[in-house]
């Protein structure tokens, strides 16, 4: 089955073609980062308009790269949520329109299920069951994954997501959006021993996270340095380093706990923050200590992309799931707990 995947939930237009027999055939992405950068964050209306402009040419590019005509598509998957409603509607309506014209099935899929299963696109994918840390700009969650659609939420952020905290810390440090990579770059020159930030919610049991206090702590540290006339480039790097250490350490502590609690030996890390080099280094050390394995999507599939949507859509479409004709879905808030395995999945041995 050849499935076209469409992702437009936020500030990236992603399109890909996944063939259930041959694997990923092509993928293309247009990032709106440069467009939003001058506003310091995503402007929803600009995002929707840009998706409208980019989507059809990207679909054509993916078809050309895969050497396929439109009429050779078997189905279409798109991100139905969570995300910005206007941006989601661009992908949803395009997918439904195209599916109607080609008379093929179409299915709206969950963005976070895409991130969760993105490592399945790699050469050595993790076997079920595994624990997963989903860390993006909108979510920080630990999930136990028994199979497709079989997810148990172990813990999540009670306030800001880890990526959001990176973005806010970046703003305070005068860095460009998106903040994660910028903070990580600045932190490289920082001294990890000069400042120590708290590791929120690690001193009590449980797998929930909280990152909003860390934001306040960062602001206070910056103000104190500023008041003392010490906020030079070196001090900014030290703040970035202390902040990154605190977030990474907190994530690592909770991952360790999740593996202990579930007895699982495989950990998937996905979502934008999974690109963080310091996090990867620390998790690799932890995994080696306990004879566990960590799996990541390839670099460009850590952040939003069409490939993960095509992949998840393909698995569910194969099992017979599809949207009703003309019933496009755009669901801005959509908890992952509501997901279920597709009916008929057992028949397919998924
Ligand atoms: O998954 P994603 O592309 O979009 C959402 O679904 O939110 O994640 C984007 C988030 C942003 O908050 C960005 O700052 C963060 O991932 N990020 C990073 C790094 N690269 C991206 N955070 C820390 N270190 C990085 N290297
Ligand atoms: Zn995402």
PDB file of C-alpha atoms in Angstrom, residues 23-318:
ATOM      1  CA  UNK A  23       9.494   1.362   3.113  1.00  0.00           C
ATOM      2  CA  UNK A  24       9.943   5.113   2.848  1.00  0.00           C
ATOM      3  CA  UNK A  25      10.031   6.137  -0.825  1.00  0.00           C
ATOM      4  CA  UNK A  26      10.408   9.940  -0.512  1.00  0.00           C
ATOM      5  CA  UNK A  27       9.973  12.787   1.912  1.00  0.00           C
ATOM      6  CA  UNK A  28      10.125  16.571   1.737  1.00  0.00           C
ATOM      7  CA  UNK A  29       9.825  19.368   4.249  1.00  0.00           C
ATOM      8  CA  UNK A  30       9.384  23.103   4.259  1.00  0.00           C
ATOM      9  CA  UNK A  31      10.236  24.744   7.562  1.00  0.00           C
ATOM     10  CA  UNK A  32       8.634  28.089   8.433  1.00  0.00           C
ATOM     11  CA  UNK A  33      11.225  28.843  11.105  1.00  0.00           C
ATOM     12  CA  UNK A  34      12.746  31.795   9.236  1.00  0.00           C
ATOM     13  CA  UNK A  35       9.305  33.295   8.631  1.00  0.00           C
ATOM     14  CA  UNK A  36       8.273  33.149  12.319  1.00  0.00           C
ATOM     15  CA  UNK A  37      11.714  34.054  13.712  1.00  0.00           C
ATOM     16  CA  UNK A  38      11.179  37.812  13.502  1.00  0.00           C
ATOM     17  CA  UNK A  39       8.074  37.465  15.735  1.00  0.00           C
ATOM     18  CA  UNK A  40       9.901  35.314  18.306  1.00  0.00           C
ATOM     19  CA  UNK A  41       7.457  32.410  17.947  1.00  0.00           C
ATOM     20  CA  UNK A  42       4.850  30.826  15.692  1.00  0.00           C
ATOM     21  CA  UNK A  43       2.141  33.174  14.381  1.00  0.00           C
ATOM     22  CA  UNK A  44      -0.807  30.818  13.737  1.00  0.00           C
ATOM     23  CA  UNK A  45      -2.416  32.748  10.860  1.00  0.00           C
ATOM     24  CA  UNK A  46       0.900  33.071   9.016  1.00  0.00           C
ATOM     25  CA  UNK A  47       1.494  29.354   9.571  1.00  0.00           C
ATOM     26  CA  UNK A  48      -1.834  28.372   7.958  1.00  0.00           C
ATOM     27  CA  UNK A  49      -1.288  30.629   4.960  1.00  0.00           C
ATOM     28  CA  UNK A  50       2.189  29.293   4.395  1.00  0.00           C
ATOM     29  CA  UNK A  51       0.998  25.658   4.581  1.00  0.00           C
ATOM     30  CA  UNK A  52      -1.552  26.562   1.890  1.00  0.00           C
ATOM     31  CA  UNK A  53       1.219  27.953  -0.299  1.00  0.00           C
ATOM     32  CA  UNK A  54       3.678  25.085   0.200  1.00  0.00           C
ATOM     33  CA  UNK A  55       1.615  21.941   0.421  1.00  0.00           C
ATOM     34  CA  UNK A  56       0.691  21.185  -3.197  1.00  0.00           C
ATOM     35  CA  UNK A  57       4.199  21.829  -4.605  1.00  0.00           C
ATOM     36  CA  UNK A  58       5.643  19.612  -1.848  1.00  0.00           C
ATOM     37  CA  UNK A  59       3.213  16.798  -2.690  1.00  0.00           C
ATOM     38  CA  UNK A  60       4.265  17.069  -6.328  1.00  0.00           C
ATOM     39  CA  UNK A  61       7.950  16.975  -5.332  1.00  0.00           C
ATOM     40  CA  UNK A  62       7.442  13.825  -3.252  1.00  0.00           C
ATOM     41  CA  UNK A  63       5.575  12.094  -6.078  1.00  0.00           C
ATOM     42  CA  UNK A  64       8.351  13.066  -8.529  1.00  0.00           C
ATOM     43  CA  UNK A  65      11.071  11.848  -6.146  1.00  0.00           C
ATOM     44  CA  UNK A  66       9.250   8.546  -5.673  1.00  0.00           C
ATOM     45  CA  UNK A  67       8.728   8.270  -9.452  1.00  0.00           C
ATOM     46  CA  UNK A  68       4.975   7.907  -9.016  1.00  0.00           C
ATOM     47  CA  UNK A  69       1.915   9.483 -10.547  1.00  0.00           C
ATOM     48  CA  UNK A  70      -0.965  10.694  -8.401  1.00  0.00           C
ATOM     49  CA  UNK A  71      -3.121   7.812  -9.607  1.00  0.00           C
ATOM     50  CA  UNK A  72      -0.619   5.332  -8.162  1.00  0.00           C
ATOM     51  CA  UNK A  73      -1.388   6.419  -4.587  1.00  0.00           C
ATOM     52  CA  UNK A  74      -3.409   3.911  -2.545  1.00  0.00           C
ATOM     53  CA  UNK A  75      -4.308   6.094   0.446  1.00  0.00           C
ATOM     54  CA  UNK A  76      -3.637   9.404   2.215  1.00  0.00           C
ATOM     55  CA  UNK A  77      -2.844  10.049   5.889  1.00  0.00           C
ATOM     56  CA  UNK A  78      -2.773  13.498   7.481  1.00  0.00           C
ATOM     57  CA  UNK A  79      -2.230  14.942  10.938  1.00  0.00           C
ATOM     58  CA  UNK A  80      -5.658  15.457  12.506  1.00  0.00           C
ATOM     59  CA  UNK A  81      -4.268  16.868  15.788  1.00  0.00           C
ATOM     60  CA  UNK A  82      -3.162  18.022  18.232  1.00  0.00           C
ATOM     61  CA  UNK A  83      -1.923  21.329  16.822  1.00  0.00           C
ATOM     62  CA  UNK A  84      -2.974  24.773  15.587  1.00  0.00           C
ATOM     63  CA  UNK A  85      -6.496  24.462  14.261  1.00  0.00           C
ATOM     64  CA  UNK A  86      -6.025  26.591  11.129  1.00  0.00           C
ATOM     65  CA  UNK A  87      -2.803  24.824  10.239  1.00  0.00           C
ATOM     66  CA  UNK A  88      -4.390  21.403  10.795  1.00  0.00           C
ATOM     67  CA  UNK A  89      -7.310  22.336   8.548  1.00  0.00           C
ATOM     68  CA  UNK A  90      -5.009  23.019   5.604  1.00  0.00           C
ATOM     69  CA  UNK A  91      -3.627  19.466   5.732  1.00  0.00           C
ATOM     70  CA  UNK A  92      -6.992  17.891   6.522  1.00  0.00           C
ATOM     71  CA  UNK A  93      -8.889  19.610   3.706  1.00  0.00           C
ATOM     72  CA  UNK A  94      -6.150  19.004   1.154  1.00  0.00           C
ATOM     73  CA  UNK A  95      -5.980  15.324   2.119  1.00  0.00           C
ATOM     74  CA  UNK A  96      -9.746  14.930   1.898  1.00  0.00           C
ATOM     75  CA  UNK A  97      -9.994  16.809  -1.385  1.00  0.00           C
ATOM     76  CA  UNK A  98      -7.248  14.762  -2.980  1.00  0.00           C
ATOM     77  CA  UNK A  99      -8.644  11.497  -1.645  1.00  0.00           C
ATOM     78  CA  UNK A 100     -12.087  12.334  -3.010  1.00  0.00           C
ATOM     79  CA  UNK A 101     -10.644  13.209  -6.416  1.00  0.00           C
ATOM     80  CA  UNK A 102      -8.590  10.017  -6.565  1.00  0.00           C
ATOM     81  CA  UNK A 103     -11.302   7.894  -4.942  1.00  0.00           C
ATOM     82  CA  UNK A 104      -8.952   6.435  -2.331  1.00  0.00           C
ATOM     83  CA  UNK A 105      -9.207   6.124   1.480  1.00  0.00           C
ATOM     84  CA  UNK A 106      -8.020   8.911   3.759  1.00  0.00           C
ATOM     85  CA  UNK A 107      -7.267   8.882   7.484  1.00  0.00           C
ATOM     86  CA  UNK A 108      -6.530  11.541  10.103  1.00  0.00           C
ATOM     87  CA  UNK A 109      -3.818  10.463  12.550  1.00  0.00           C
ATOM     88  CA  UNK A 110      -2.500  11.641  15.915  1.00  0.00           C
ATOM     89  CA  UNK A 111       0.619  13.797  15.691  1.00  0.00           C
ATOM     90  CA  UNK A 112       2.161  12.347  18.871  1.00  0.00           C
ATOM     91  CA  UNK A 113       1.571   8.776  17.706  1.00  0.00           C
ATOM     92  CA  UNK A 114       3.620   9.824  14.688  1.00  0.00           C
ATOM     93  CA  UNK A 115       6.500  11.005  16.893  1.00  0.00           C
ATOM     94  CA  UNK A 116       6.183   7.891  19.046  1.00  0.00           C
ATOM     95  CA  UNK A 117       6.560   5.503  16.133  1.00  0.00           C
ATOM     96  CA  UNK A 118       9.024   7.544  14.041  1.00  0.00           C
ATOM     97  CA  UNK A 119      11.926   5.236  15.072  1.00  0.00           C
ATOM     98  CA  UNK A 120      10.072   2.426  13.246  1.00  0.00           C
ATOM     99  CA  UNK A 121      11.292   4.023  10.002  1.00  0.00           C
ATOM    100  CA  UNK A 122      14.920   3.194  10.870  1.00  0.00           C
ATOM    101  CA  UNK A 123      16.902   0.110   9.806  1.00  0.00           C
ATOM    102  CA  UNK A 124      16.972  -1.371  13.319  1.00  0.00           C
ATOM    103  CA  UNK A 125      13.562  -0.422  14.761  1.00  0.00           C
ATOM    104  CA  UNK A 126      12.701  -1.171  18.394  1.00  0.00           C
ATOM    105  CA  UNK A 127      10.576  -4.248  19.062  1.00  0.00           C
ATOM    106  CA  UNK A 128       7.430  -3.879  21.201  1.00  0.00           C
ATOM    107  CA  UNK A 129       7.106  -3.422  24.136  1.00  0.00           C
ATOM    108  CA  UNK A 130       9.123  -0.303  24.936  1.00  0.00           C
ATOM    109  CA  UNK A 131       9.019   2.806  27.077  1.00  0.00           C
ATOM    110  CA  UNK A 132       8.946   6.128  25.238  1.00  0.00           C
ATOM    111  CA  UNK A 133       9.891   9.642  26.203  1.00  0.00           C
ATOM    112  CA  UNK A 134       8.071  12.134  23.990  1.00  0.00           C
ATOM    113  CA  UNK A 135       9.669  15.542  24.296  1.00  0.00           C
ATOM    114  CA  UNK A 136       8.539  18.263  21.926  1.00  0.00           C
ATOM    115  CA  UNK A 137       7.532  21.903  21.989  1.00  0.00           C
ATOM    116  CA  UNK A 138       4.011  21.002  23.092  1.00  0.00           C
ATOM    117  CA  UNK A 139       4.412  17.734  25.020  1.00  0.00           C
ATOM    118  CA  UNK A 140       6.547  15.984  27.598  1.00  0.00           C
ATOM    119  CA  UNK A 141       5.267  12.485  28.248  1.00  0.00           C
ATOM    120  CA  UNK A 142       6.459   9.060  29.301  1.00  0.00           C
ATOM    121  CA  UNK A 143       4.454   6.288  27.680  1.00  0.00           C
ATOM    122  CA  UNK A 144       4.499   2.510  27.919  1.00  0.00           C
ATOM    123  CA  UNK A 145       4.016   1.140  24.418  1.00  0.00           C
ATOM    124  CA  UNK A 146       2.802  -2.461  24.109  1.00  0.00           C
ATOM    125  CA  UNK A 147       1.963  -2.224  20.387  1.00  0.00           C
ATOM    126  CA  UNK A 148       0.303   0.009  17.820  1.00  0.00           C
ATOM    127  CA  UNK A 149      -2.446   1.900  19.651  1.00  0.00           C
ATOM    128  CA  UNK A 150      -1.630   0.181  22.953  1.00  0.00           C
ATOM    129  CA  UNK A 151      -0.336   3.070  25.008  1.00  0.00           C
ATOM    130  CA  UNK A 152      -0.330   3.668  28.760  1.00  0.00           C
ATOM    131  CA  UNK A 153       0.555   7.140  29.951  1.00  0.00           C
ATOM    132  CA  UNK A 154       3.125   6.825  32.740  1.00  0.00           C
ATOM    133  CA  UNK A 155       3.639  10.520  33.374  1.00  0.00           C
ATOM    134  CA  UNK A 156       3.540  13.941  31.742  1.00  0.00           C
ATOM    135  CA  UNK A 157       4.268  17.591  32.340  1.00  0.00           C
ATOM    136  CA  UNK A 158       1.808  19.325  34.629  1.00  0.00           C
ATOM    137  CA  UNK A 159       2.677  22.685  33.039  1.00  0.00           C
ATOM    138  CA  UNK A 160       5.205  23.640  30.320  1.00  0.00           C
ATOM    139  CA  UNK A 161       6.660  21.100  27.901  1.00  0.00           C
ATOM    140  CA  UNK A 162      10.447  20.654  27.903  1.00  0.00           C
ATOM    141  CA  UNK A 163      10.769  22.173  24.415  1.00  0.00           C
ATOM    142  CA  UNK A 164       8.617  25.121  25.441  1.00  0.00           C
ATOM    143  CA  UNK A 165      10.916  25.664  28.454  1.00  0.00           C
ATOM    144  CA  UNK A 166      13.920  25.681  26.084  1.00  0.00           C
ATOM    145  CA  UNK A 167      12.140  28.200  23.861  1.00  0.00           C
ATOM    146  CA  UNK A 168      11.304  30.480  26.802  1.00  0.00           C
ATOM    147  CA  UNK A 169      14.812  30.259  28.282  1.00  0.00           C
ATOM    148  CA  UNK A 170      16.151  31.187  24.839  1.00  0.00           C
ATOM    149  CA  UNK A 171      13.985  34.306  24.747  1.00  0.00           C
ATOM    150  CA  UNK A 172      15.259  35.370  28.177  1.00  0.00           C
ATOM    151  CA  UNK A 173      18.804  34.923  26.908  1.00  0.00           C
ATOM    152  CA  UNK A 174      18.048  36.965  23.803  1.00  0.00           C
ATOM    153  CA  UNK A 175      18.368  33.971  21.462  1.00  0.00           C
ATOM    154  CA  UNK A 176      16.378  33.289  18.320  1.00  0.00           C
ATOM    155  CA  UNK A 177      13.366  31.012  17.958  1.00  0.00           C
ATOM    156  CA  UNK A 178      13.330  28.011  18.018  1.00  0.00           C
ATOM    157  CA  UNK A 179      15.229  28.174  21.260  1.00  0.00           C
ATOM    158  CA  UNK A 180      16.241  24.547  21.827  1.00  0.00           C
ATOM    159  CA  UNK A 181      19.133  24.348  19.373  1.00  0.00           C
ATOM    160  CA  UNK A 182      20.238  27.930  20.221  1.00  0.00           C
ATOM    161  CA  UNK A 183      20.349  27.270  23.987  1.00  0.00           C
ATOM    162  CA  UNK A 184      22.194  23.983  23.366  1.00  0.00           C
ATOM    163  CA  UNK A 185      24.801  25.768  21.228  1.00  0.00           C
ATOM    164  CA  UNK A 186      25.345  28.521  23.800  1.00  0.00           C
ATOM    165  CA  UNK A 187      25.516  25.940  26.634  1.00  0.00           C
ATOM    166  CA  UNK A 188      28.519  24.287  24.972  1.00  0.00           C
ATOM    167  CA  UNK A 189      30.689  27.203  26.144  1.00  0.00           C
ATOM    168  CA  UNK A 190      29.129  27.270  29.614  1.00  0.00           C
ATOM    169  CA  UNK A 191      30.650  26.149  32.889  1.00  0.00           C
ATOM    170  CA  UNK A 192      28.414  23.404  34.405  1.00  0.00           C
ATOM    171  CA  UNK A 193      29.647  24.107  37.948  1.00  0.00           C
ATOM    172  CA  UNK A 194      29.018  27.883  38.213  1.00  0.00           C
ATOM    173  CA  UNK A 195      25.227  27.752  38.659  1.00  0.00           C
ATOM    174  CA  UNK A 196      22.967  24.927  39.755  1.00  0.00           C
ATOM    175  CA  UNK A 197      19.275  24.985  38.842  1.00  0.00           C
ATOM    176  CA  UNK A 198      16.655  22.744  40.522  1.00  0.00           C
ATOM    177  CA  UNK A 199      15.549  19.370  39.117  1.00  0.00           C
ATOM    178  CA  UNK A 200      11.775  19.814  39.498  1.00  0.00           C
ATOM    179  CA  UNK A 201       9.666  16.954  40.892  1.00  0.00           C
ATOM    180  CA  UNK A 202      12.576  14.537  41.173  1.00  0.00           C
ATOM    181  CA  UNK A 203      12.632  14.488  44.980  1.00  0.00           C
ATOM    182  CA  UNK A 204       9.323  12.638  45.192  1.00  0.00           C
ATOM    183  CA  UNK A 205       8.137   9.461  43.510  1.00  0.00           C
ATOM    184  CA  UNK A 206       6.203   9.587  40.259  1.00  0.00           C
ATOM    185  CA  UNK A 207       6.796  10.196  36.589  1.00  0.00           C
ATOM    186  CA  UNK A 208       5.234  13.621  36.078  1.00  0.00           C
ATOM    187  CA  UNK A 209       7.280  16.660  35.086  1.00  0.00           C
ATOM    188  CA  UNK A 210       7.074  20.380  35.761  1.00  0.00           C
ATOM    189  CA  UNK A 211       9.190  22.920  33.908  1.00  0.00           C
ATOM    190  CA  UNK A 212       7.554  26.252  34.678  1.00  0.00           C
ATOM    191  CA  UNK A 213       9.480  26.783  37.953  1.00  0.00           C
ATOM    192  CA  UNK A 214      12.714  26.311  36.064  1.00  0.00           C
ATOM    193  CA  UNK A 215      11.688  29.155  33.801  1.00  0.00           C
ATOM    194  CA  UNK A 216      11.262  31.464  36.810  1.00  0.00           C
ATOM    195  CA  UNK A 217      14.570  30.263  38.213  1.00  0.00           C
ATOM    196  CA  UNK A 218      16.297  31.084  34.921  1.00  0.00           C
ATOM    197  CA  UNK A 219      14.802  34.574  34.862  1.00  0.00           C
ATOM    198  CA  UNK A 220      15.873  35.206  38.466  1.00  0.00           C
ATOM    199  CA  UNK A 221      19.429  34.048  37.732  1.00  0.00           C
ATOM    200  CA  UNK A 222      19.639  36.339  34.689  1.00  0.00           C
ATOM    201  CA  UNK A 223      18.304  39.310  36.680  1.00  0.00           C
ATOM    202  CA  UNK A 224      20.754  38.742  39.519  1.00  0.00           C
ATOM    203  CA  UNK A 225      23.704  38.572  37.133  1.00  0.00           C
ATOM    204  CA  UNK A 226      22.434  41.680  35.371  1.00  0.00           C
ATOM    205  CA  UNK A 227      22.016  43.615  38.641  1.00  0.00           C
ATOM    206  CA  UNK A 228      25.576  42.705  39.624  1.00  0.00           C
ATOM    207  CA  UNK A 229      26.800  43.904  36.213  1.00  0.00           C
ATOM    208  CA  UNK A 230      28.018  40.379  35.460  1.00  0.00           C
ATOM    209  CA  UNK A 231      25.780  39.404  32.536  1.00  0.00           C
ATOM    210  CA  UNK A 232      28.485  39.052  29.913  1.00  0.00           C
ATOM    211  CA  UNK A 233      28.667  36.444  27.146  1.00  0.00           C
ATOM    212  CA  UNK A 234      30.355  33.956  29.470  1.00  0.00           C
ATOM    213  CA  UNK A 235      27.621  34.346  32.101  1.00  0.00           C
ATOM    214  CA  UNK A 236      24.886  33.843  29.478  1.00  0.00           C
ATOM    215  CA  UNK A 237      26.595  30.623  28.429  1.00  0.00           C
ATOM    216  CA  UNK A 238      26.784  29.519  32.074  1.00  0.00           C
ATOM    217  CA  UNK A 239      23.028  30.157  32.496  1.00  0.00           C
ATOM    218  CA  UNK A 240      22.292  28.202  29.301  1.00  0.00           C
ATOM    219  CA  UNK A 241      24.459  25.341  30.554  1.00  0.00           C
ATOM    220  CA  UNK A 242      22.828  25.273  34.008  1.00  0.00           C
ATOM    221  CA  UNK A 243      19.382  25.324  32.393  1.00  0.00           C
ATOM    222  CA  UNK A 244      20.206  22.548  29.919  1.00  0.00           C
ATOM    223  CA  UNK A 245      21.781  20.416  32.659  1.00  0.00           C
ATOM    224  CA  UNK A 246      18.658  20.796  34.816  1.00  0.00           C
ATOM    225  CA  UNK A 247      16.238  19.823  32.015  1.00  0.00           C
ATOM    226  CA  UNK A 248      18.391  16.941  30.784  1.00  0.00           C
ATOM    227  CA  UNK A 249      19.048  15.616  34.289  1.00  0.00           C
ATOM    228  CA  UNK A 250      15.326  15.733  35.099  1.00  0.00           C
ATOM    229  CA  UNK A 251      14.436  13.865  31.900  1.00  0.00           C
ATOM    230  CA  UNK A 252      17.141  11.245  32.542  1.00  0.00           C
ATOM    231  CA  UNK A 253      16.026  10.666  36.159  1.00  0.00           C
ATOM    232  CA  UNK A 254      12.431  10.100  35.026  1.00  0.00           C
ATOM    233  CA  UNK A 255      13.456   7.792  32.169  1.00  0.00           C
ATOM    234  CA  UNK A 256      15.497   5.724  34.614  1.00  0.00           C
ATOM    235  CA  UNK A 257      12.469   5.514  36.901  1.00  0.00           C
ATOM    236  CA  UNK A 258      10.156   4.549  34.033  1.00  0.00           C
ATOM    237  CA  UNK A 259      12.469   1.690  33.023  1.00  0.00           C
ATOM    238  CA  UNK A 260      12.706   0.526  36.646  1.00  0.00           C
ATOM    239  CA  UNK A 261       8.944   0.658  37.145  1.00  0.00           C
ATOM    240  CA  UNK A 262       8.036  -1.165  33.962  1.00  0.00           C
ATOM    241  CA  UNK A 263      11.004  -3.547  33.817  1.00  0.00           C
ATOM    242  CA  UNK A 264      11.426  -2.599  30.154  1.00  0.00           C
ATOM    243  CA  UNK A 265      14.836  -2.662  28.483  1.00  0.00           C
ATOM    244  CA  UNK A 266      14.058  -0.524  25.447  1.00  0.00           C
ATOM    245  CA  UNK A 267      13.562   3.230  25.471  1.00  0.00           C
ATOM    246  CA  UNK A 268      12.390   5.300  22.521  1.00  0.00           C
ATOM    247  CA  UNK A 269      13.084   9.030  22.630  1.00  0.00           C
ATOM    248  CA  UNK A 270      11.271  11.200  20.101  1.00  0.00           C
ATOM    249  CA  UNK A 271      10.045  14.753  19.471  1.00  0.00           C
ATOM    250  CA  UNK A 272      12.087  17.898  18.867  1.00  0.00           C
ATOM    251  CA  UNK A 273      14.054  17.850  22.133  1.00  0.00           C
ATOM    252  CA  UNK A 274      15.304  14.324  21.361  1.00  0.00           C
ATOM    253  CA  UNK A 275      17.752  16.056  18.984  1.00  0.00           C
ATOM    254  CA  UNK A 276      19.574  17.430  22.058  1.00  0.00           C
ATOM    255  CA  UNK A 277      23.123  16.059  22.092  1.00  0.00           C
ATOM    256  CA  UNK A 278      23.593  16.323  25.854  1.00  0.00           C
ATOM    257  CA  UNK A 279      20.384  14.351  26.474  1.00  0.00           C
ATOM    258  CA  UNK A 280      21.546  11.631  24.079  1.00  0.00           C
ATOM    259  CA  UNK A 281      24.955  11.401  25.719  1.00  0.00           C
ATOM    260  CA  UNK A 282      23.446  11.039  29.206  1.00  0.00           C
ATOM    261  CA  UNK A 283      20.833   8.491  28.123  1.00  0.00           C
ATOM    262  CA  UNK A 284      23.489   6.410  26.361  1.00  0.00           C
ATOM    263  CA  UNK A 285      25.458   6.219  29.619  1.00  0.00           C
ATOM    264  CA  UNK A 286      22.349   5.262  31.595  1.00  0.00           C
ATOM    265  CA  UNK A 287      21.392   2.595  29.072  1.00  0.00           C
ATOM    266  CA  UNK A 288      24.875   1.068  29.093  1.00  0.00           C
ATOM    267  CA  UNK A 289      24.753   0.806  32.906  1.00  0.00           C
ATOM    268  CA  UNK A 290      21.533  -1.179  32.877  1.00  0.00           C
ATOM    269  CA  UNK A 291      21.998  -3.185  29.686  1.00  0.00           C
ATOM    270  CA  UNK A 292      19.160  -1.316  27.998  1.00  0.00           C
ATOM    271  CA  UNK A 293      18.891   0.155  24.489  1.00  0.00           C
ATOM    272  CA  UNK A 294      17.853   3.655  23.395  1.00  0.00           C
ATOM    273  CA  UNK A 295      16.242   4.284  20.006  1.00  0.00           C
ATOM    274  CA  UNK A 296      15.886   7.599  18.174  1.00  0.00           C
ATOM    275  CA  UNK A 297      14.446   8.621  14.856  1.00  0.00           C
ATOM    276  CA  UNK A 298      17.075   9.911  12.392  1.00  0.00           C
ATOM    277  CA  UNK A 299      17.865  13.622  12.890  1.00  0.00           C
ATOM    278  CA  UNK A 300      15.343  15.127  10.514  1.00  0.00           C
ATOM    279  CA  UNK A 301      12.549  12.871  11.795  1.00  0.00           C
ATOM    280  CA  UNK A 302      13.038  14.031  15.415  1.00  0.00           C
ATOM    281  CA  UNK A 303      11.154  17.233  14.635  1.00  0.00           C
ATOM    282  CA  UNK A 304       7.885  17.426  12.702  1.00  0.00           C
ATOM    283  CA  UNK A 305       7.848  15.602   9.372  1.00  0.00           C
ATOM    284  CA  UNK A 306       5.508  13.862   6.931  1.00  0.00           C
ATOM    285  CA  UNK A 307       7.243  10.461   7.130  1.00  0.00           C
ATOM    286  CA  UNK A 308       6.021   9.647  10.631  1.00  0.00           C
ATOM    287  CA  UNK A 309       2.462  10.537   9.623  1.00  0.00           C
ATOM    288  CA  UNK A 310       2.653   8.400   6.476  1.00  0.00           C
ATOM    289  CA  UNK A 311       4.020   5.499   8.563  1.00  0.00           C
ATOM    290  CA  UNK A 312       1.386   5.602  11.325  1.00  0.00           C
ATOM    291  CA  UNK A 313      -1.367   6.217   8.780  1.00  0.00           C
ATOM    292  CA  UNK A 314      -0.206   3.232   6.732  1.00  0.00           C
ATOM    293  CA  UNK A 315      -0.361   0.871   9.726  1.00  0.00           C
ATOM    294  CA  UNK A 316      -3.886   1.964  10.590  1.00  0.00           C
ATOM    295  CA  UNK A 317      -5.112   2.118   6.989  1.00  0.00           C
ATOM    296  CA  UNK A 318      -3.790  -1.413   6.447  1.00  0.00           C
TER     297      UNK A 318
END
